[in-house]
XYZ file of N, CA and C in Angstrom:
660
model
N -9.934 -15.735 -10.680
C -9.637 -16.319 -9.296
C -9.908 -14.605 -8.645
N -11.019 -14.576 -7.660
C -11.249 -13.109 -7.568
C -10.056 -12.475 -5.990
N -9.101 -12.073 -7.155
C -8.498 -10.961 -6.062
C -9.304 -9.349 -5.558
N -9.251 -9.362 -4.189
C -9.948 -7.504 -3.482
C -8.166 -7.216 -3.480
N -8.491 -5.710 -3.392
C -7.307 -4.783 -3.004
C -7.243 -4.161 -1.674
N -6.727 -4.655 -0.848
C -7.025 -3.584 0.544
C -5.768 -2.739 0.780
N -6.086 -1.815 1.069
C -5.799 0.132 1.214
C -6.003 0.371 2.304
N -4.839 0.253 3.523
C -5.677 0.575 4.967
C -4.993 1.980 4.745
N -5.408 3.129 4.197
C -5.232 4.592 5.062
C -5.095 5.029 6.486
N -4.301 6.322 7.319
C -4.659 6.208 8.154
C -5.445 7.478 8.429
N -5.430 8.238 9.254
C -5.796 10.115 8.823
C -4.737 11.009 8.575
N -4.649 11.421 7.329
C -3.726 12.451 7.094
C -3.198 13.011 8.042
N -3.856 13.933 8.595
C -2.771 14.930 9.890
C -2.234 13.939 10.419
N -2.126 12.266 10.506
C -0.831 11.809 11.167
C -0.289 11.482 11.180
N -0.310 11.436 9.706
C 0.504 10.182 8.638
C 2.021 10.946 8.239
N 2.667 10.466 8.303
C 4.386 10.709 8.104
C 5.031 12.036 8.944
N 4.605 11.919 9.743
C 5.188 12.539 11.444
C 6.969 12.548 11.426
N 7.753 10.982 10.867
C 9.212 11.422 10.638
C 9.532 12.390 9.489
N 8.586 12.582 8.906
C 8.668 13.855 8.048
C 8.545 15.302 8.490
N 8.502 15.503 10.150
C 8.437 16.762 10.316
C 8.845 17.094 10.567
N 10.865 16.908 10.209
C 11.994 17.921 10.389
C 12.131 18.728 8.957
N 11.021 17.934 8.208
C 11.730 18.120 6.913
C 10.275 18.949 5.883
N 9.357 18.963 6.428
C 7.731 19.466 5.374
C 7.161 20.340 7.014
N 6.507 20.709 6.532
C 5.225 21.942 7.060
C 4.071 20.685 7.396
N 2.833 21.171 8.168
C 2.239 20.149 8.578
C 1.496 19.785 7.601
N 0.688 20.816 6.708
C 0.269 21.183 5.570
C 0.432 20.199 4.462
N 2.151 20.395 4.197
C 2.535 19.867 2.785
C 2.513 18.333 3.533
N 2.993 18.067 4.951
C 2.397 16.500 4.679
C 1.896 15.392 4.620
N 0.912 15.545 4.809
C -0.861 15.645 4.959
C -0.880 15.585 2.755
N -1.090 16.814 2.494
C -1.332 16.708 0.776
C 0.031 15.989 0.805
N 1.174 15.576 0.760
C 1.983 14.444 0.482
C 1.302 13.082 0.900
N 0.393 12.590 1.325
C -0.139 11.701 2.167
C -1.101 11.628 1.341
N -1.983 12.099 0.773
C -2.848 12.230 0.856
C -2.389 12.541 -1.450
N -1.593 13.352 -1.661
C -1.278 12.575 -3.106
C -0.612 11.308 -3.436
N -0.299 10.716 -1.909
C 0.367 9.133 -2.528
C -0.391 8.269 -3.281
N -1.228 8.602 -1.988
C -2.729 7.612 -1.772
C -3.046 7.664 -2.992
N -3.725 8.709 -3.648
C -4.063 8.909 -4.760
C -3.538 7.946 -5.575
N -2.121 7.755 -6.091
C -1.232 7.286 -6.966
C -1.246 6.251 -7.003
N -1.507 5.277 -5.039
C -1.699 4.117 -5.205
C -3.051 3.439 -5.723
N -4.343 4.349 -5.773
C -5.322 4.247 -5.933
C -5.513 4.343 -7.077
N -4.904 4.888 -7.832
C -5.142 4.827 -9.688
C -4.093 3.792 -10.168
N -3.290 3.499 -9.653
C -2.393 2.146 -9.418
C -3.068 0.991 -9.743
N -4.033 0.825 -8.669
C -4.934 -0.584 -8.423
C -6.048 -0.790 -9.939
N -6.737 0.392 -9.652
C -7.681 0.714 -10.648
C -6.837 0.132 -11.956
N -5.779 0.753 -11.788
C -5.083 0.496 -13.936
C -4.717 -1.339 -13.373
N -5.930 -1.842 -12.861
C -4.285 -3.394 -12.920
C -5.485 -4.451 -13.038
N -5.685 -5.027 -13.846
C -6.998 -6.012 -13.930
C -7.001 -7.278 -13.373
N -6.039 -7.677 -12.927
C -6.378 -8.743 -12.161
C -6.875 -8.294 -10.851
N -7.061 -7.133 -10.112
C -7.726 -6.563 -8.968
C -9.203 -6.367 -9.355
N -9.663 -7.199 -8.787
C -11.493 -7.189 -9.499
C -12.601 -5.624 -8.271
N -11.928 -5.824 -6.629
C -12.422 -5.046 -5.578
C -11.472 -4.216 -5.221
N -11.134 -2.685 -4.713
C -10.930 -2.119 -4.012
C -11.125 -2.105 -3.205
N -10.454 -1.823 -1.885
C -11.453 -1.830 -0.564
C -10.092 -0.721 0.327
N -10.703 0.325 0.573
C -9.923 1.516 1.484
C -10.019 1.356 2.941
N -9.448 0.959 3.646
C -9.910 0.584 5.552
C -9.633 2.012 6.057
N -10.297 3.063 6.378
C -9.951 4.781 6.345
C -11.182 4.577 7.283
N -10.812 5.908 8.529
C -10.929 6.850 9.207
C -11.209 8.169 9.003
N -10.762 8.157 8.120
C -9.946 9.603 7.478
C -10.816 10.329 6.227
N -12.141 11.275 6.104
C -13.006 11.430 5.507
C -12.248 11.513 3.569
N -11.417 12.616 3.886
C -10.863 12.915 2.886
C -10.686 11.455 2.073
N -9.876 10.972 2.557
C -9.679 9.399 1.894
C -11.131 8.598 1.613
N -11.595 8.639 2.586
C -13.196 8.027 1.498
C -13.739 8.840 0.378
N -13.220 10.461 0.341
C -13.802 10.781 -0.850
C -12.948 10.531 -2.409
N -11.500 9.901 -1.929
C -10.421 9.570 -2.612
C -11.142 8.320 -2.801
N -11.147 7.018 -2.337
C -11.827 6.171 -2.975
C -12.912 6.204 -3.619
N -13.576 7.067 -3.223
C -15.190 7.369 -4.272
C -15.025 7.913 -5.585
N -14.501 8.877 -5.578
C -13.707 9.366 -6.834
C -13.416 8.318 -7.822
N -11.934 6.798 -6.960
C -11.610 5.953 -7.617
C -12.467 4.831 -7.812
N -13.626 4.601 -7.650
C -13.466 3.188 -7.834
C -14.022 2.434 -6.635
N -13.701 3.030 -5.683
C -12.957 1.708 -4.609
C -14.128 1.821 -3.393
N -13.833 0.860 -2.958
C -15.321 0.871 -1.238
C -14.590 1.832 -0.175
N -15.052 1.453 0.965
C -14.368 2.185 2.482
C -15.228 1.370 3.232
N -14.033 0.722 3.606
C -14.705 0.174 5.031
C -13.920 1.141 6.340
N -14.838 1.050 7.066
C -14.791 1.975 7.616
C -14.123 1.442 8.954
N -12.574 2.562 9.753
C -11.939 2.696 10.624
C -12.257 3.905 11.256
N -13.061 3.662 12.195
C -13.563 4.912 12.563
C -12.645 4.894 14.025
N -11.884 4.375 15.021
C -10.881 3.740 15.596
C -9.353 4.233 15.227
N -9.140 4.565 14.078
C -6.758 4.074 13.206
C -7.514 3.680 14.202
N -6.453 2.332 14.791
C -5.595 2.252 16.093
C -4.781 1.110 15.196
N -4.321 1.742 13.853
C -3.061 1.072 13.712
C -2.993 0.017 12.146
N -1.887 0.474 11.717
C -1.961 -0.214 10.413
C -2.753 -1.478 9.873
N -1.631 -2.471 11.483
C -2.382 -3.958 11.473
C -3.743 -4.195 11.548
N -4.302 -3.425 13.099
C -5.942 -3.447 12.460
C -6.897 -3.161 11.386
N -6.372 -2.490 11.228
C -7.447 -2.408 9.134
C -6.789 -3.002 8.294
N -5.115 -3.353 8.372
C -5.725 -4.797 7.314
C -6.388 -5.401 7.595
N -6.306 -6.079 9.167
C -7.211 -7.241 9.338
C -8.458 -6.976 9.108
N -9.375 -6.063 9.582
C -10.891 -5.041 8.844
C -10.602 -5.102 7.484
N -10.517 -4.971 6.782
C -10.285 -5.272 4.970
C -9.700 -6.594 5.031
N -9.778 -7.982 5.321
C -9.455 -8.475 5.165
C -11.149 -9.255 5.109
N -11.297 -9.425 6.202
C -12.315 -9.793 6.990
C -13.536 -8.876 5.673
N -14.010 -7.754 5.804
C -14.637 -7.509 4.559
C -14.466 -7.920 3.147
N -13.563 -8.952 2.956
C -13.134 -8.205 1.761
C -13.687 -10.111 1.204
N -12.992 -10.608 2.205
C -13.899 -12.033 2.390
C -15.618 -12.316 2.887
N -16.035 -11.446 4.022
C -17.298 -11.742 4.536
C -17.893 -10.793 3.713
N -18.119 -9.855 2.577
C -18.605 -9.049 1.701
C -18.429 -8.942 0.608
N -17.456 -9.392 0.482
C -16.742 -9.787 -1.790
C -16.328 -10.565 -1.909
N -16.353 -11.564 -0.807
C -16.563 -13.359 -1.840
C -14.537 -13.349 -2.252
N -14.296 -12.936 -1.296
C -12.200 -13.009 -1.954
C -11.684 -14.187 -1.588
N -11.045 -14.618 -2.530
C -10.426 -15.950 -3.067
C -9.169 -15.726 -2.851
N -8.774 -14.267 -3.011
C -6.954 -14.238 -2.429
C -7.249 -12.341 -2.218
N -6.340 -11.670 -1.422
C -6.249 -10.745 -0.598
C -4.711 -9.675 -1.536
N -5.353 -8.760 -1.711
C -3.359 -8.169 -2.041
C -3.453 -6.955 -0.868
N -2.966 -7.177 0.136
C -2.510 -5.869 0.998
C -1.488 -5.249 -0.013
N -1.355 -3.441 0.311
C -0.892 -3.097 -0.217
C -0.546 -1.715 0.755
N 0.796 -0.822 0.774
C 0.790 0.145 1.262
C 0.640 1.728 0.784
N -0.423 2.287 1.513
C -0.794 4.005 1.031
C 0.592 4.840 0.299
N 1.849 4.171 0.879
C 2.719 5.343 0.677
C 3.790 5.647 -0.471
N 3.065 4.036 -1.513
C 4.185 3.816 -2.300
C 3.588 4.125 -3.980
N 3.944 5.598 -3.862
C 2.843 6.529 -5.008
C 3.193 5.204 -6.488
N 4.467 5.327 -6.900
C 5.495 4.592 -8.022
C 5.194 3.291 -8.756
N 3.584 2.680 -7.435
C 3.280 1.697 -7.776
C 2.837 1.390 -9.460
N 3.049 0.162 -9.756
C 3.129 -0.006 -11.555
C 2.405 -1.101 -11.734
N 1.070 -0.201 -12.288
C 0.258 -1.530 -12.965
C 0.512 -2.866 -13.672
N 1.289 -2.370 -14.556
C 2.209 -3.846 -14.927
C 2.776 -5.057 -14.271
N 3.520 -4.086 -12.793
C 4.315 -5.302 -12.693
C 3.612 -5.863 -11.060
N 1.695 -4.623 -10.900
C 0.965 -5.271 -9.435
C 0.437 -6.634 -10.222
N 0.254 -6.675 -12.027
C -0.199 -7.592 -13.067
C 0.640 -8.578 -12.569
N 2.193 -8.346 -12.669
C 2.745 -9.690 -13.398
C 2.625 -10.284 -11.954
N 2.569 -9.678 -10.785
C 2.708 -10.334 -9.242
C 1.003 -11.183 -8.868
N -0.005 -10.831 -9.713
C -0.608 -11.682 -9.287
C -1.378 -12.117 -10.308
N -0.388 -12.035 -11.722
C -0.890 -13.388 -12.951
C -0.580 -14.752 -12.534
N 0.321 -15.256 -11.494
C 0.402 -16.553 -11.205
C -0.087 -17.362 -10.298
N -1.259 -18.023 -9.942
C -1.676 -18.732 -8.633
C -0.739 -19.871 -8.349
N -0.861 -19.852 -7.192
C -0.059 -20.495 -6.806
C -1.106 -21.519 -5.444
N 0.131 -22.368 -4.978
C -0.469 -23.162 -3.946
C -1.160 -22.441 -3.000
N -2.537 -23.531 -2.951
C -3.136 -22.798 -1.872
C -2.844 -23.870 -0.297
N -2.662 -23.228 0.489
C -1.999 -21.713 1.091
C -0.841 -21.198 0.306
N -0.320 -20.200 0.608
C 0.863 -19.302 -0.206
C 0.617 -18.221 0.473
N 1.746 -17.231 0.991
C 2.181 -16.407 0.829
C 3.297 -15.642 0.292
N 2.639 -14.738 -0.464
C 3.911 -13.910 -1.270
C 4.199 -12.611 -0.527
N 5.547 -12.235 -0.405
C 6.011 -10.933 0.673
C 6.031 -10.086 -0.063
N 6.239 -8.861 -0.243
C 6.689 -8.039 -1.048
C 7.615 -7.260 -0.296
N 8.819 -6.962 -0.163
C 9.835 -6.093 0.757
C 10.340 -4.768 0.612
N 10.750 -3.611 1.496
C 10.733 -2.453 0.337
C 11.937 -2.309 0.291
N 12.776 -1.123 -0.220
C 13.311 -1.728 -0.750
C 14.959 -1.815 0.265
N 14.714 -1.989 1.977
C 15.760 -2.145 2.860
C 16.066 -3.648 3.243
N 14.827 -4.006 2.219
C 14.705 -6.190 1.999
C 14.290 -6.371 4.074
N 13.647 -5.110 4.816
C 13.351 -5.499 5.844
C 11.625 -5.605 6.236
N 11.317 -4.321 5.591
C 9.522 -3.820 6.079
C 9.115 -4.351 4.846
N 7.868 -4.989 5.146
C 6.907 -5.113 3.889
C 5.708 -3.982 3.117
N 5.805 -4.197 1.857
C 5.289 -3.083 1.657
C 4.406 -3.583 0.482
N 3.998 -4.944 0.445
C 2.382 -5.475 0.161
C 2.477 -6.914 0.369
N 1.150 -7.483 0.528
C 1.390 -9.026 0.566
C -0.059 -9.502 -0.214
N 0.749 -10.744 -1.085
C -0.565 -11.521 -1.143
C -0.331 -12.891 -0.326
N -2.366 -12.732 0.127
C -2.060 -13.957 0.862
C -3.843 -14.707 0.452
N -3.288 -15.795 0.260
C -3.987 -17.034 -0.051
C -4.206 -18.781 -0.187
N -5.582 -18.943 0.899
C -6.234 -17.590 1.252
C -6.526 -16.775 1.649
N -7.752 -15.858 1.808
C -6.659 -13.939 2.622
C -6.583 -13.704 3.816
N -6.890 -15.266 5.136
C -7.101 -15.646 6.170
C -5.777 -16.544 6.766
N -4.978 -16.472 5.299
C -4.252 -18.033 6.052
C -3.128 -16.856 6.929
N -3.169 -15.615 6.720
C -1.710 -15.452 8.013
C -2.239 -13.888 8.692
N -2.358 -13.620 9.544
C -2.574 -12.452 9.892
C -1.165 -11.374 9.849
N -1.742 -10.489 9.114
C -0.815 -9.961 8.695
C 0.307 -8.768 10.265
N 1.279 -8.338 10.289
C 1.802 -7.944 10.976
C 3.191 -7.296 10.132
N 2.533 -5.799 9.788
C 3.650 -4.536 9.428
C 4.550 -4.258 10.327
N 5.351 -2.748 9.985
C 6.250 -2.750 10.696
C 7.471 -2.947 10.402
N 8.176 -2.603 11.721
C 9.498 -2.968 11.196
C 9.795 -5.018 11.467
N 11.010 -4.813 10.399
C 11.406 -6.092 10.857
C 9.864 -7.575 10.264
N 9.542 -6.853 9.630
C 7.897 -7.582 9.038
C 8.172 -8.149 8.270
N 9.109 -7.920 6.963
C 9.570 -8.404 5.839
C 9.816 -10.953 6.700
N 10.377 -10.404 7.411
C 11.057 -11.638 8.034
C 9.822 -12.102 8.950
N 8.987 -12.093 9.598
C 8.279 -11.838 10.611
C 7.220 -12.269 10.004
N 6.976 -12.049 8.738
C 5.903 -12.615 7.758
C 5.876 -13.848 6.951
N 7.394 -14.393 7.015
C 7.820 -15.256 6.519
C 7.854 -16.332 7.825
N 7.880 -16.015 9.243
C 7.597 -16.652 10.027
C 6.145 -17.134 10.096
N 5.296 -16.037 9.877
C 3.962 -16.672 10.616
C 3.501 -17.818 9.321
N 3.788 -17.535 7.808
C 3.170 -18.588 6.972
C 4.132 -19.578 6.966
N 5.838 -19.802 7.326
C 5.705 -21.520 8.044
C 5.226 -22.215 9.024
N 3.964 -20.799 10.286
C 4.235 -21.514 11.335
C 2.335 -21.858 10.406
N 1.899 -21.404 9.470
C 0.609 -21.802 8.989
C 1.220 -22.717 7.909
N 1.930 -24.036 7.759
C 1.942 -24.572 6.942
C 2.151 -23.842 5.510
N 2.030 -23.224 5.208
C 1.921 -22.224 4.367
C 2.970 -21.866 2.681
N 2.916 -22.317 1.987
C 4.257 -21.746 0.899
C 4.383 -20.545 0.839
N 5.234 -20.161 0.942
C 6.324 -18.238 1.293
C 7.185 -17.967 -0.179
N 6.873 -16.622 -0.384
C 8.046 -16.608 -1.676
C 8.113 -14.948 -0.844
N 9.180 -14.714 -1.186
C 10.106 -13.504 -1.196
C 10.106 -12.568 -2.357
N 8.858 -11.701 -2.976
C 8.808 -11.184 -4.430
C 9.176 -9.119 -4.766
N 10.738 -9.523 -5.509
C 11.034 -8.632 -5.465
C 9.723 -7.599 -6.497
N 9.242 -6.131 -5.939
C 8.502 -5.743 -7.051
C 8.742 -4.064 -7.710
N 9.746 -3.598 -8.350
C 10.879 -2.948 -7.905
C 9.808 -1.191 -7.753
N 8.900 -1.129 -8.052
C 8.006 -0.303 -8.307
C 7.236 0.058 -6.281
N 7.409 -1.465 -6.007
C 6.495 -0.943 -4.752
C 7.605 -1.189 -3.348
N 9.257 -0.931 -4.001
C 10.007 -0.513 -2.846
C 10.195 0.489 -2.562
N 9.644 1.832 -2.869
C 9.508 2.902 -2.403
C 9.150 3.560 -1.346
N 8.483 3.183 -0.682
C 8.049 3.980 0.420
C 8.499 4.948 0.698
N 7.083 6.208 1.673
C 8.321 7.394 1.560
C 7.605 7.449 3.816
N 8.958 7.178 4.474
C 8.355 7.887 5.900
C 9.610 8.545 6.350
N 10.506 8.619 5.764
C 11.718 9.677 6.536
C 12.119 11.298 4.865
N 12.749 11.963 5.585
C 13.358 13.130 3.826
C 13.874 11.696 2.956
N 14.354 11.136 3.733
C 15.766 10.130 2.825
C 15.062 9.629 2.078
N 13.815 9.058 2.249
C 12.582 8.107 1.626
C 12.474 8.993 0.484
N 11.708 10.400 0.900
C 11.482 11.435 0.300
C 12.513 11.724 -1.272
N 13.673 11.436 -0.920
C 14.583 11.940 -2.051
C 15.249 10.939 -3.226
N 14.938 9.822 -2.057
C 15.284 8.724 -2.756
C 14.131 8.226 -4.082
N 12.968 8.104 -4.006
C 11.383 8.462 -4.621
C 11.563 9.273 -5.903
N 12.189 11.015 -5.123
C 12.142 12.026 -5.943
C 13.292 12.363 -7.639
N 13.801 10.824 -7.093
C 15.190 10.415 -8.092
C 14.586 9.418 -9.299
N 13.803 8.601 -8.201
C 13.278 7.491 -8.986
C 11.999 8.203 -9.841
N 11.479 8.765 -9.467
C 10.779 9.387 -9.932
C 11.057 10.542 -11.579
N 12.748 10.853 -10.333
C 13.396 11.869 -12.238
C 14.110 10.542 -13.437
N 14.115 9.654 -13.009
C 14.895 8.900 -13.560
C 13.610 7.357 -14.393
N 12.255 8.185 -14.946
C 11.629 7.536 -15.107
C 10.157 8.119 -15.151
N 9.097 7.453 -16.851
C 8.518 8.597 -17.533
C 6.504 7.400 -16.667
N 6.160 8.141 -16.409
C 4.701 8.351 -15.976
C 4.389 7.630 -14.099
N 3.042 7.190 -13.746
C 3.104 7.081 -12.978
C 2.915 8.326 -11.815
N 2.412 8.040 -10.655
C 2.525 8.996 -9.365
C 2.336 10.069 -10.022
N 1.530 10.528 -10.825
C 1.363 11.416 -11.127
C 1.194 12.704 -10.011
N 0.366 12.373 -9.356
C -0.087 13.438 -7.770
C 0.945 13.853 -7.052
N 2.402 12.603 -7.335
C 3.019 13.194 -6.011
C 4.124 13.698 -6.770
N 3.552 13.330 -8.034
C 5.524 13.902 -9.075
C 4.278 16.106 -8.887
N 3.397 16.404 -8.782
C 2.628 17.741 -9.387
C 3.555 18.144 -8.334
N 3.371 17.433 -6.473
C 3.620 17.824 -5.157
C 4.560 18.603 -5.441
N 5.913 17.352 -5.967
C 7.230 17.314 -5.937
C 7.450 19.029 -6.752
N 6.977 18.708 -7.947
C 7.229 19.912 -8.460
C 6.973 21.359 -8.057
N 6.278 21.763 -7.145
C 5.425 22.683 -6.056
C 6.483 22.023 -5.396
N 7.204 22.191 -4.643
C 8.308 22.059 -3.419
C 9.439 22.852 -4.393
N 10.027 22.555 -5.472
C 10.822 22.872 -5.661
C 10.923 23.645 -6.820
N 9.713 24.163 -7.395
C 9.475 26.215 -6.946
C 9.550 26.857 -6.179
N 9.406 26.718 -5.109
C 9.078 27.281 -3.770
C 10.263 26.850 -3.404
N 11.415 26.264 -3.478
C 12.555 26.164 -2.957
C 13.051 25.142 -1.625
């Protein structure tokens, strides 16, 4: 099954504003860039993903995409995660013959290729939606859509339930799937502390974020 991963990336200067009290603007930008890099690496190492599309208006993200064998869908307006996700899905269908789409957040640097592969291994009945929640069980850090336009994505607070409701309305089967490495997105200082603890307990993965955190630790 031809599977296209769609990774929406907002401009790095505007990313992670809720970390403003914990990190300087430059460090927030560096963190956003490091997280996207680690997600791109995980996707590249996932055999079930045929093509990765980065939807962005950020020049640095475009360069990262090129460096990690991903393709760019230009999002000049940078009008939000949902619009970027829809742009990516449309490009996946129209330009890359997608049969299935994986929508994934760019702030889940612990993403594990083995867990992504497991998520994509089983071919569900069509139409179907797989919802991967955040660690709180309320947000959505990844969606698997089969076919790609079975529902319109609606990320943000309460999106785990919202995606289930949209799947029901579309007459699609829906499952909420726990993927441990995708549960840990970073929006707040608390999230960053939780991620730091997780990375301290496991080896491998998230090399760029690990490096950044080590630099921050050395600075005290």
